[in-house]
Structure formats: C-alpha cells, structure tokens
Amino acid sequence: MPEAKKPNPARRNERSRHAILDAARELIREVGYAKVSIEAIAARAGVGKQTIYRWWPSKGAVVFDSFLALSGNPEEGITLPDTGDIEADLKLVMRATAAEFADPDFEAPIRALNSEIISDSGLAAQYREKLARPVDDAKKARLRAAQQAGQLASDADLDLVLEVLYAPLYQRWLHRSGPLTAEYADALVDITLRAFRP
Amino acid sequence: MPEAKKPNPARRNERSRHAILDAARELIREVGYAKVSIEAIAARAGVGKQTIYRWWPSKGAVVFDSFLALSGNPEEGITLPDTGDIEADLKLVMRATAAEFADPDFEAPIRALNSEIISDSGLAAQYREKLARPVDDAKKARLRAAQQAGQLASDADLDLVLEVLYAPLYQRWLHRSGPLTAEYADALVDITLRAFRP
Amino acid sequence: MPEAKKPNPARRNERSRHAILDAARELIREVGYAKVSIEAIAARAGVGKQTIYRWWPSKGAVVFDSFLALSGNPEEGITLPDTGDIEADLKLVMRATAAEFADPDFEAPIRALNSEIISDSGLAAQYREKLARPVDDAKKARLRAAQQAGQLASDADLDLVLEVLYAPLYQRWLHRSGPLTAEYADALVDITLRAFRP
Amino acid sequence: MPEAKKPNPARRNERSRHAILDAARELIREVGYAKVSIEAIAARAGVGKQTIYRWWPSKGAVVFDSFLALSGNPEEGITLPDTGDIEADLKLVMRATAAEFADPDFEAPIRALNSEIISDSGLAAQYREKLARPVDDAKKARLRAAQQAGQLASDADLDLVLEVLYAPLYQRWLHRSGPLTAEYADALVDITLRAFRP
DNA sequence: TGGTAAGCGAGACGGTACGTCCGGTCTTTCG
DNA sequence: CGAAAGACCGGACGTACCGTCTCGCTTACCA
C-alpha cells in the first residue's frame, strides 16, 4: 500500500494555523472568494505554501476551516429563546436570519461558502455536520417543545418543518429573487405554522 | 469616457457561436465545470480565443448561454398539465422535478450553473429572466387556475407559494441533505396545499 | 500556374499610400521600430489592414518605403563639394556623417532600418540600390576627380576606398564602441588617404 | 522604490539553464532567429516559461547567452599566431574570418546576434565586453608585437587599426555588398599595413 | 544534553490557463 | 473593383497560480 504520508498533528505550529485562517478570512473579504489564491494566503500569513498543502487538501477546505474557526467552537449547544409563544419566537429568529443574510458584510463570505459547498460534496458533508447541525438541533429542540405544547402537529417531521421554514428564505437570497424583509420572515413563519398545525 | 469597444453583432459568425456553445456543453459534461477552460472551449470549437472574449465577458457567461441554447427558445410559453385536480397535477410536476435533480447526467451541469449564479449577480438576473421566469409563469398560471377553482386561497401570493413548494427541494439538492424521493415530492405538495388552502 | 493575384497599380489610392508611409514614420519615432505593428499603422493611417497587405509584403518593406519617401526622390544625382582639396572635402563630408549618426533624432529610425536590412536580404538589395547607391556614386565621382588630380592612386578600387573610409565609422556607431567625434572623422580621412596615396 | 524582485541565483537549476541555452541554439539554427519564440524554447527545453522569464529579460538576452555559452569561457586569453611576419599572420587571420562569415552555418546565428545588438544597447555592451573584447585583446597583442618589431607605426592607435582592418569586411557581410574572398581579405591587410606603416 | 528528524519559511521548478496583442486572411459594405 | 472596416483563426506574449520539490533553519523529542 503506497499509504500517503501523514504529517504529525502534534508537531503542528498553531501560530501558522491561525495566521493562515486569518489571512484567508481577510482576503475573502477584501477581494472575494474567487480571486483568493493559496499563494496569496501564504504570503499574507507569512507562511510557506507547503504548510498549507500539508494540512489542507484544497482552497475550499482552508476557507471552510476559516469559517469554522470564526463561528467559535460552541462545544455546548446553542439554545433558542423560548417564551412559550412559538410564533413570536420563530419570528424573532427568522427576522434575525433575514437581517443577517441582508448584511452586506456577510454577503461575500457566505456566498463563497455556498459556492464551494455546491460543487464539493465532501465540504457539503462537513458543512452539514459542523456548521448546520448544531444550529438545526437547537431549532428542532425549540420545535419539539412547541409540539409538546400542542402548537405543532405531534407527528410533524421536524427536518421538513425546518426546510419549509428556511429554504424559501435561503433560495430568495441565493438567487436574489426578492427582498429579505421582516414581513417576509413573518410570512414564512405564518405559513409554516399553518401547514404544520395540529 | 472610456467607452468600451463594441463589436458589431451584425457581422457575428453564427457558425462559430454555435461551435462555442456546443463545445462548452460537451466539455462540462466530460470534465466538469470547474475544469473547463476558455482555452479548451476555443480549441474544441476550432475557434480563436479572441472570438470568445469578443462576445462573452466570462466563462460563466458562455456556459450560461450554452444552457439557454440547450433549453431551446420556447418562444411560446410552456404549459403545465391541468386535469382539474391541483394536488395530482402538482405531484406529477414535483416528482418530475425531483427525478430530474436526482439524474446524475443533469447533476454536473446544473450544479455548475448554480455555482456561477450564486456569485455573479449579473448572471443571476439573466437566470431569473431567461430560464426561471418562463417556467415560473407556467406554474403560476396553473396555480391561478386552482385559485379560481377554489382549491387555493384566493389571496395567496403565488410567488410565495412557488417558493414554499420548490425551495425545500432545491435546498435539499444543493446541500445534499436528504434523498429526493417521490414521497418527499408528494409531502411538499401536501404541505403547501395545506398552508395555502382557502 | 497558380499565379498570385496582382492588384492593379493604376487604381492605387495615392492618399492611402501617403497616409500609411507617414503613419509608419511617426510610429517608429514614437515607440521604436520593434514595437510598431501593422495594425497600429493601419489604425493611425485610417486605412484597412488589407490595404497594407495588398501593396507591401512585410512591415520591413513599409518602413523601408517610408524612408525612401522621406529621402525625397533625388532623380538627378547628388553632388559632393569639390574645392580641389580632397582632404578638406572628405573631412567635411565625414564630419557631417559622424554628426548625423550622433544625432539622437536619427538614431532610432536608422537603427530600425539597419536591423531590418541585416536579416532580410531582399530589403538589403533594395537598400543598396535605392538608398546607398546614389550617395556612393556621388562619393565615387568626387574620388575619381581626386584620382585625376593625382591625389589618389590611379589604380585604387573606389568601392574599397569607400569601405575603408566609412565602414569604421559605421561599425563604431552600430556597436556603440566609441565616440563619433570630428577628430575621429578626420583621422579616418587621413588614414584612407595615406593608404591610397599614389 | 519599486525594487524588482530578485530571484536567488544560488538556487538556480543548472540543468534547466543548460537545456534552455541548448534549445535556443538549436531553434535558431532550425527556424531562424525571428521565428524563435520563448514559448518554443521553453517547450523544447522541457522547462516552464517562467523559468526563462525569471532569469532573462528578453529573447535577445537568452540568445546572447547561448552564444556566450557556445564560445566556451576562454578564461585564459586567446593568442594569435606569431611567425614574426605581421602581414602573413594577419592575412591568415583575415582569411579565416572571411571564411567564417561566408559559412552558411554561421550566417543565421551571427546575423541574429547582430540584429539584436543593434537595437539593444545593453546587449551591445555585453557583446563588446564578453565576446568582442577577448578577441580584440588578442589581436592587439599581436599588433603590439609588430609595433615593437618596427613593422607598424609605434604611435598607431591599435583600436583604430583594428577598425580599419575589420570594419570593411564586417560591413560588406552585413550589407551583402560584395563577396568575402581571400583576395579581399588580403587587400584589407595590405591597405591597413600601408596606412599604418612606420 | 546532544543528535536527529519533523515542521517550517522561502522560493525555484514544470506546467496550465489567463486575457491581450497582433499576424495574415476573409467577408461585408460602400463609393 | 479598390478600399474602409472589422470579424475570424491562430499563435505568442508576459503574468498568475497551481501543486511539487528542494533548500537551510528552528524546534521538540529521544537516547
């Protein structure tokens, strides 16, 4: 077996790792994902190219990791507000999500991330596992509470509920096919609750 | 005023245009969007690179046009089946859509198209106008008929209905977050009709 | 016989011909011979490229013709001064030649011409015939007079005399291997006269 | 200060350097200087284009270096024959020079070199220093011996002697204005010795 | 505690593609 | 029918990065 050489993670230089992820994030913001090159990341980070190739298989992977690092490592799960009023709580969250998507500062990097995810199934899996899952779990926890409170059909598939709730917003943002207003966020909550009411 | 030089479209060589779009489509199928180069398209089409740069601003634009050309030019609008039963009709269409997305032959090119659209707002606009709109119009026509038949709330925003119906499927495909089965298609129709019933 | 198509010179547009030669001369002065392109000449002259290709076989030929046109057409021969004192007369001419070579305005075009002549034997022949010959004939006429006056060996090969007289100056200029001063010009005359004295 | 990036010569790959110079020489011989492209040199040498651009500023510089490499590096000076008879010795050398110029194998490359030298003063300086100087020094050494033997005027400027001796031959070759025969070589020696005799 | 092997910065290398320029040919339109 | 305009195929330009490959140098582990 040829068996690719594996570098020893114990010896990894944490200083370099950070510099690389920081440089990646900065460059994406400054010039856009498509124009970021590994050479530029290495130069900006003051690092040899080989150090990047040693630890990451592709530009996408570096960028992805830079997102992971950014989102902190929420070892303990996130929790959504629970006032007992599922409609109010969801509208709060949905409006926040819509606002985040509309924020031009988040625009470029999130588009970069999505672009990479579409065509790289490995990164897509990582994305689901590391970035989407924790958030989705928190949302599902809140929905489960609503089910128990009789505000949602008890047999509703919560993954499906999440999709109906978020996918329209996501698609509208991705295709720039309409404005992401608070009213729109509210409308999606209303529709979802109507579709899945007990 | 810098005023870019404009080539004269009247003198355009239709033979070359076709060869380029054909070559683009072939290459995407053969090696995948990311690995297609303008150089390769020109070589395959038996065309000078300048002839591509003269008429298209980017690789994405060429690829996009090759899709447009493929989808024919449905001068006259498309029409969806109308048996009078909106649920049955929608399930038919949704199952077909799910099947299309699941078809590995369509996989690569559609992902390429979406990847390009996400980060190029100009192409996104063209996409909405030239590819999405005609199809959406046909769908909305069918929904409107359902409204008149009292199968759908008469005040429902049809754009929103379409989003709730299709976006979950689209997102699931994009993120590969679940299987695109006929059951799933049916479920989306059921949910949408419940959400927007009169 | 395939017999290349020959355009009919009678129909040639004199206005275009002039514009082309003028444009060529201007561009050589402005950007240097090597960077002049046929496209640029055509654009500057307000002429189609084909009009250049129709009448000239190469860029070198155009440039050469632009020199010919510049040097006027001395239908009637040139004459050198003849004071009876061959030494004085030659020194006058040689100093003028040295000064001309040293003039930075003449530098670029003459180097361009020579560069072209070196590697294109056709142009070299034209150069000898059209540009060098008339001048050389005038010089030889003066030398012949000196022979008859007993100031030069009567059996001297006048072509050789010219070479001994001018070639060192020419080579020094071409290779930039030394200054082209009046003293140097004088020295060459002295040496030549000594070598070929009766 | 813009300060161009300097590659580190210590890291230079000698194998590539040789391959490039060899390829350049071969291609000049095969297709002629004007038609040699850097791309072709790189391809023939099995080298990336950047490796050429990293170490040479222009095609001319590569070609020039390939000449330098060819002429070996005569660390120790060259010496001309010295039989005590300056006329015989010079005729021997001049005939050899004439023969070399007339050799069609040397024709193309030497013309290429001269063409490049004319319009690039940097290369001209290198030419004088690296190629012409060593040879000229050897010639001047022989002439100096002749001066001490009383065969040449003791106050003769040896640079000038060399010019009178060689420039006519050089010009005749450059302009193809006459045959380069042994008789012509002899005549130039005779004339020069007469001009500079004590 | 000194030797040695890994990771590291630097950057040269063989390559591929970029987007531009121009060479020479061909076609369309006008006078 | 010559000429202007300019699109076309082709090929080279010089640049940017790719991913791989040495080079010393520093650093951490083991003997």
CSV table of C-alpha atoms in Angstrom, one decimal, chain A residues 110-112 114-121 124-125 127-128 157 159-160 162-164 166-178 184 187-188 191-192 194-197, chain B residues 110-112 114-121 124-125 127-128 157 159-160 162-164 166-178 184 187-188 191-192 194-197:
chain,number,residue,atom,x,y,z
A,110,ILE,CA,-21.5,33.3,2.9
A,111,ARG,CA,-21.8,33.2,-0.9
A,112,ALA,CA,-18.2,31.9,-1.1
A,114,ASN,CA,-22.2,28.2,-0.5
A,115,SER,CA,-20.4,28.2,-3.8
A,116,GLU,CA,-17.9,25.8,-2.5
A,117,ILE,CA,-20.4,23.6,-0.9
A,118,ILE,CA,-22.5,23.2,-4.1
A,119,SER,CA,-19.7,21.5,-6.1
A,120,ASP,CA,-17.7,19.8,-3.4
A,121,SER,CA,-19.7,17.1,-1.7
A,124,ALA,CA,-21.0,19.8,1.9
A,125,ALA,CA,-20.9,17.0,4.4
A,127,TYR,CA,-20.9,21.9,6.4
A,128,ARG,CA,-24.0,19.9,7.4
A,157,ASP,CA,-41.2,15.7,10.6
A,159,ASP,CA,-36.5,18.3,9.4
A,160,LEU,CA,-39.2,19.0,7.0
A,162,LEU,CA,-37.1,23.5,9.1
A,163,GLU,CA,-36.9,23.1,5.4
A,164,VAL,CA,-40.3,24.7,4.7
A,166,TYR,CA,-35.9,28.3,5.9
A,167,ALA,CA,-35.4,27.1,2.4
A,168,PRO,CA,-37.6,29.8,0.8
A,169,LEU,CA,-35.5,32.5,2.6
A,170,TYR,CA,-32.3,30.8,1.6
A,171,GLN,CA,-33.4,30.4,-2.1
A,172,ARG,CA,-34.5,34.0,-2.3
A,173,TRP,CA,-31.1,35.1,-1.0
A,174,LEU,CA,-29.2,32.8,-3.2
A,175,HIS,CA,-31.0,33.8,-6.4
A,176,ARG,CA,-31.5,37.4,-5.3
A,177,SER,CA,-35.1,36.9,-6.4
A,178,GLY,CA,-36.7,39.2,-3.9
A,184,TYR,CA,-41.3,38.2,4.5
A,187,ALA,CA,-45.0,35.4,6.4
A,188,LEU,CA,-42.8,32.3,6.3
A,191,ILE,CA,-47.3,29.7,6.5
A,192,THR,CA,-45.2,27.1,8.2
A,194,ARG,CA,-50.4,26.9,9.3
A,195,ALA,CA,-49.0,23.9,7.3
A,196,PHE,CA,-48.0,22.0,10.4
A,197,ARG,CA,-50.6,23.0,12.9
B,110,ILE,CA,-27.0,22.2,-13.1
B,111,ARG,CA,-24.5,22.5,-10.2
B,112,ALA,CA,-22.2,24.4,-12.4
B,114,ASN,CA,-26.0,27.3,-9.8
B,115,SER,CA,-22.4,27.8,-8.6
B,116,GLU,CA,-22.0,30.5,-11.2
B,117,ILE,CA,-25.2,32.2,-10.4
B,118,ILE,CA,-24.5,32.5,-6.7
B,119,SER,CA,-21.5,34.7,-7.1
B,120,ASP,CA,-22.3,36.6,-10.2
B,121,SER,CA,-25.4,38.8,-9.8
B,124,ALA,CA,-28.3,35.6,-11.6
B,125,ALA,CA,-30.5,38.3,-13.2
B,127,TYR,CA,-31.1,33.3,-15.0
B,128,ARG,CA,-34.2,34.7,-13.4
B,157,ASP,CA,-49.1,35.3,-3.1
B,159,ASP,CA,-44.6,33.7,-5.8
B,160,LEU,CA,-44.6,32.7,-2.2
B,162,LEU,CA,-43.9,28.6,-5.5
B,163,GLU,CA,-41.1,29.2,-3.0
B,164,VAL,CA,-42.7,27.1,-0.3
B,166,TYR,CA,-39.9,24.3,-4.6
B,167,ALA,CA,-37.3,25.8,-2.3
B,168,PRO,CA,-37.1,22.9,0.2
B,169,LEU,CA,-36.5,20.5,-2.7
B,170,TYR,CA,-33.9,22.9,-4.2
B,171,GLN,CA,-32.1,23.3,-0.9
B,172,ARG,CA,-32.1,19.6,-0.2
B,173,TRP,CA,-30.5,19.0,-3.6
B,174,LEU,CA,-28.0,21.8,-3.2
B,175,HIS,CA,-26.8,20.7,0.2
B,176,ARG,CA,-27.3,17.1,-0.4
B,177,SER,CA,-29.1,17.0,2.9
B,178,GLY,CA,-31.5,14.3,2.1
B,184,TYR,CA,-40.7,13.8,-0.5
B,187,ALA,CA,-45.1,15.7,1.0
B,188,LEU,CA,-44.1,19.1,-0.2
B,191,ILE,CA,-47.8,20.8,3.0
B,192,THR,CA,-48.1,23.6,0.5
B,194,ARG,CA,-52.5,22.8,3.5
B,195,ALA,CA,-50.6,26.1,4.1
B,196,PHE,CA,-52.4,27.9,1.3
B,197,ARG,CA,-55.8,26.2,1.4
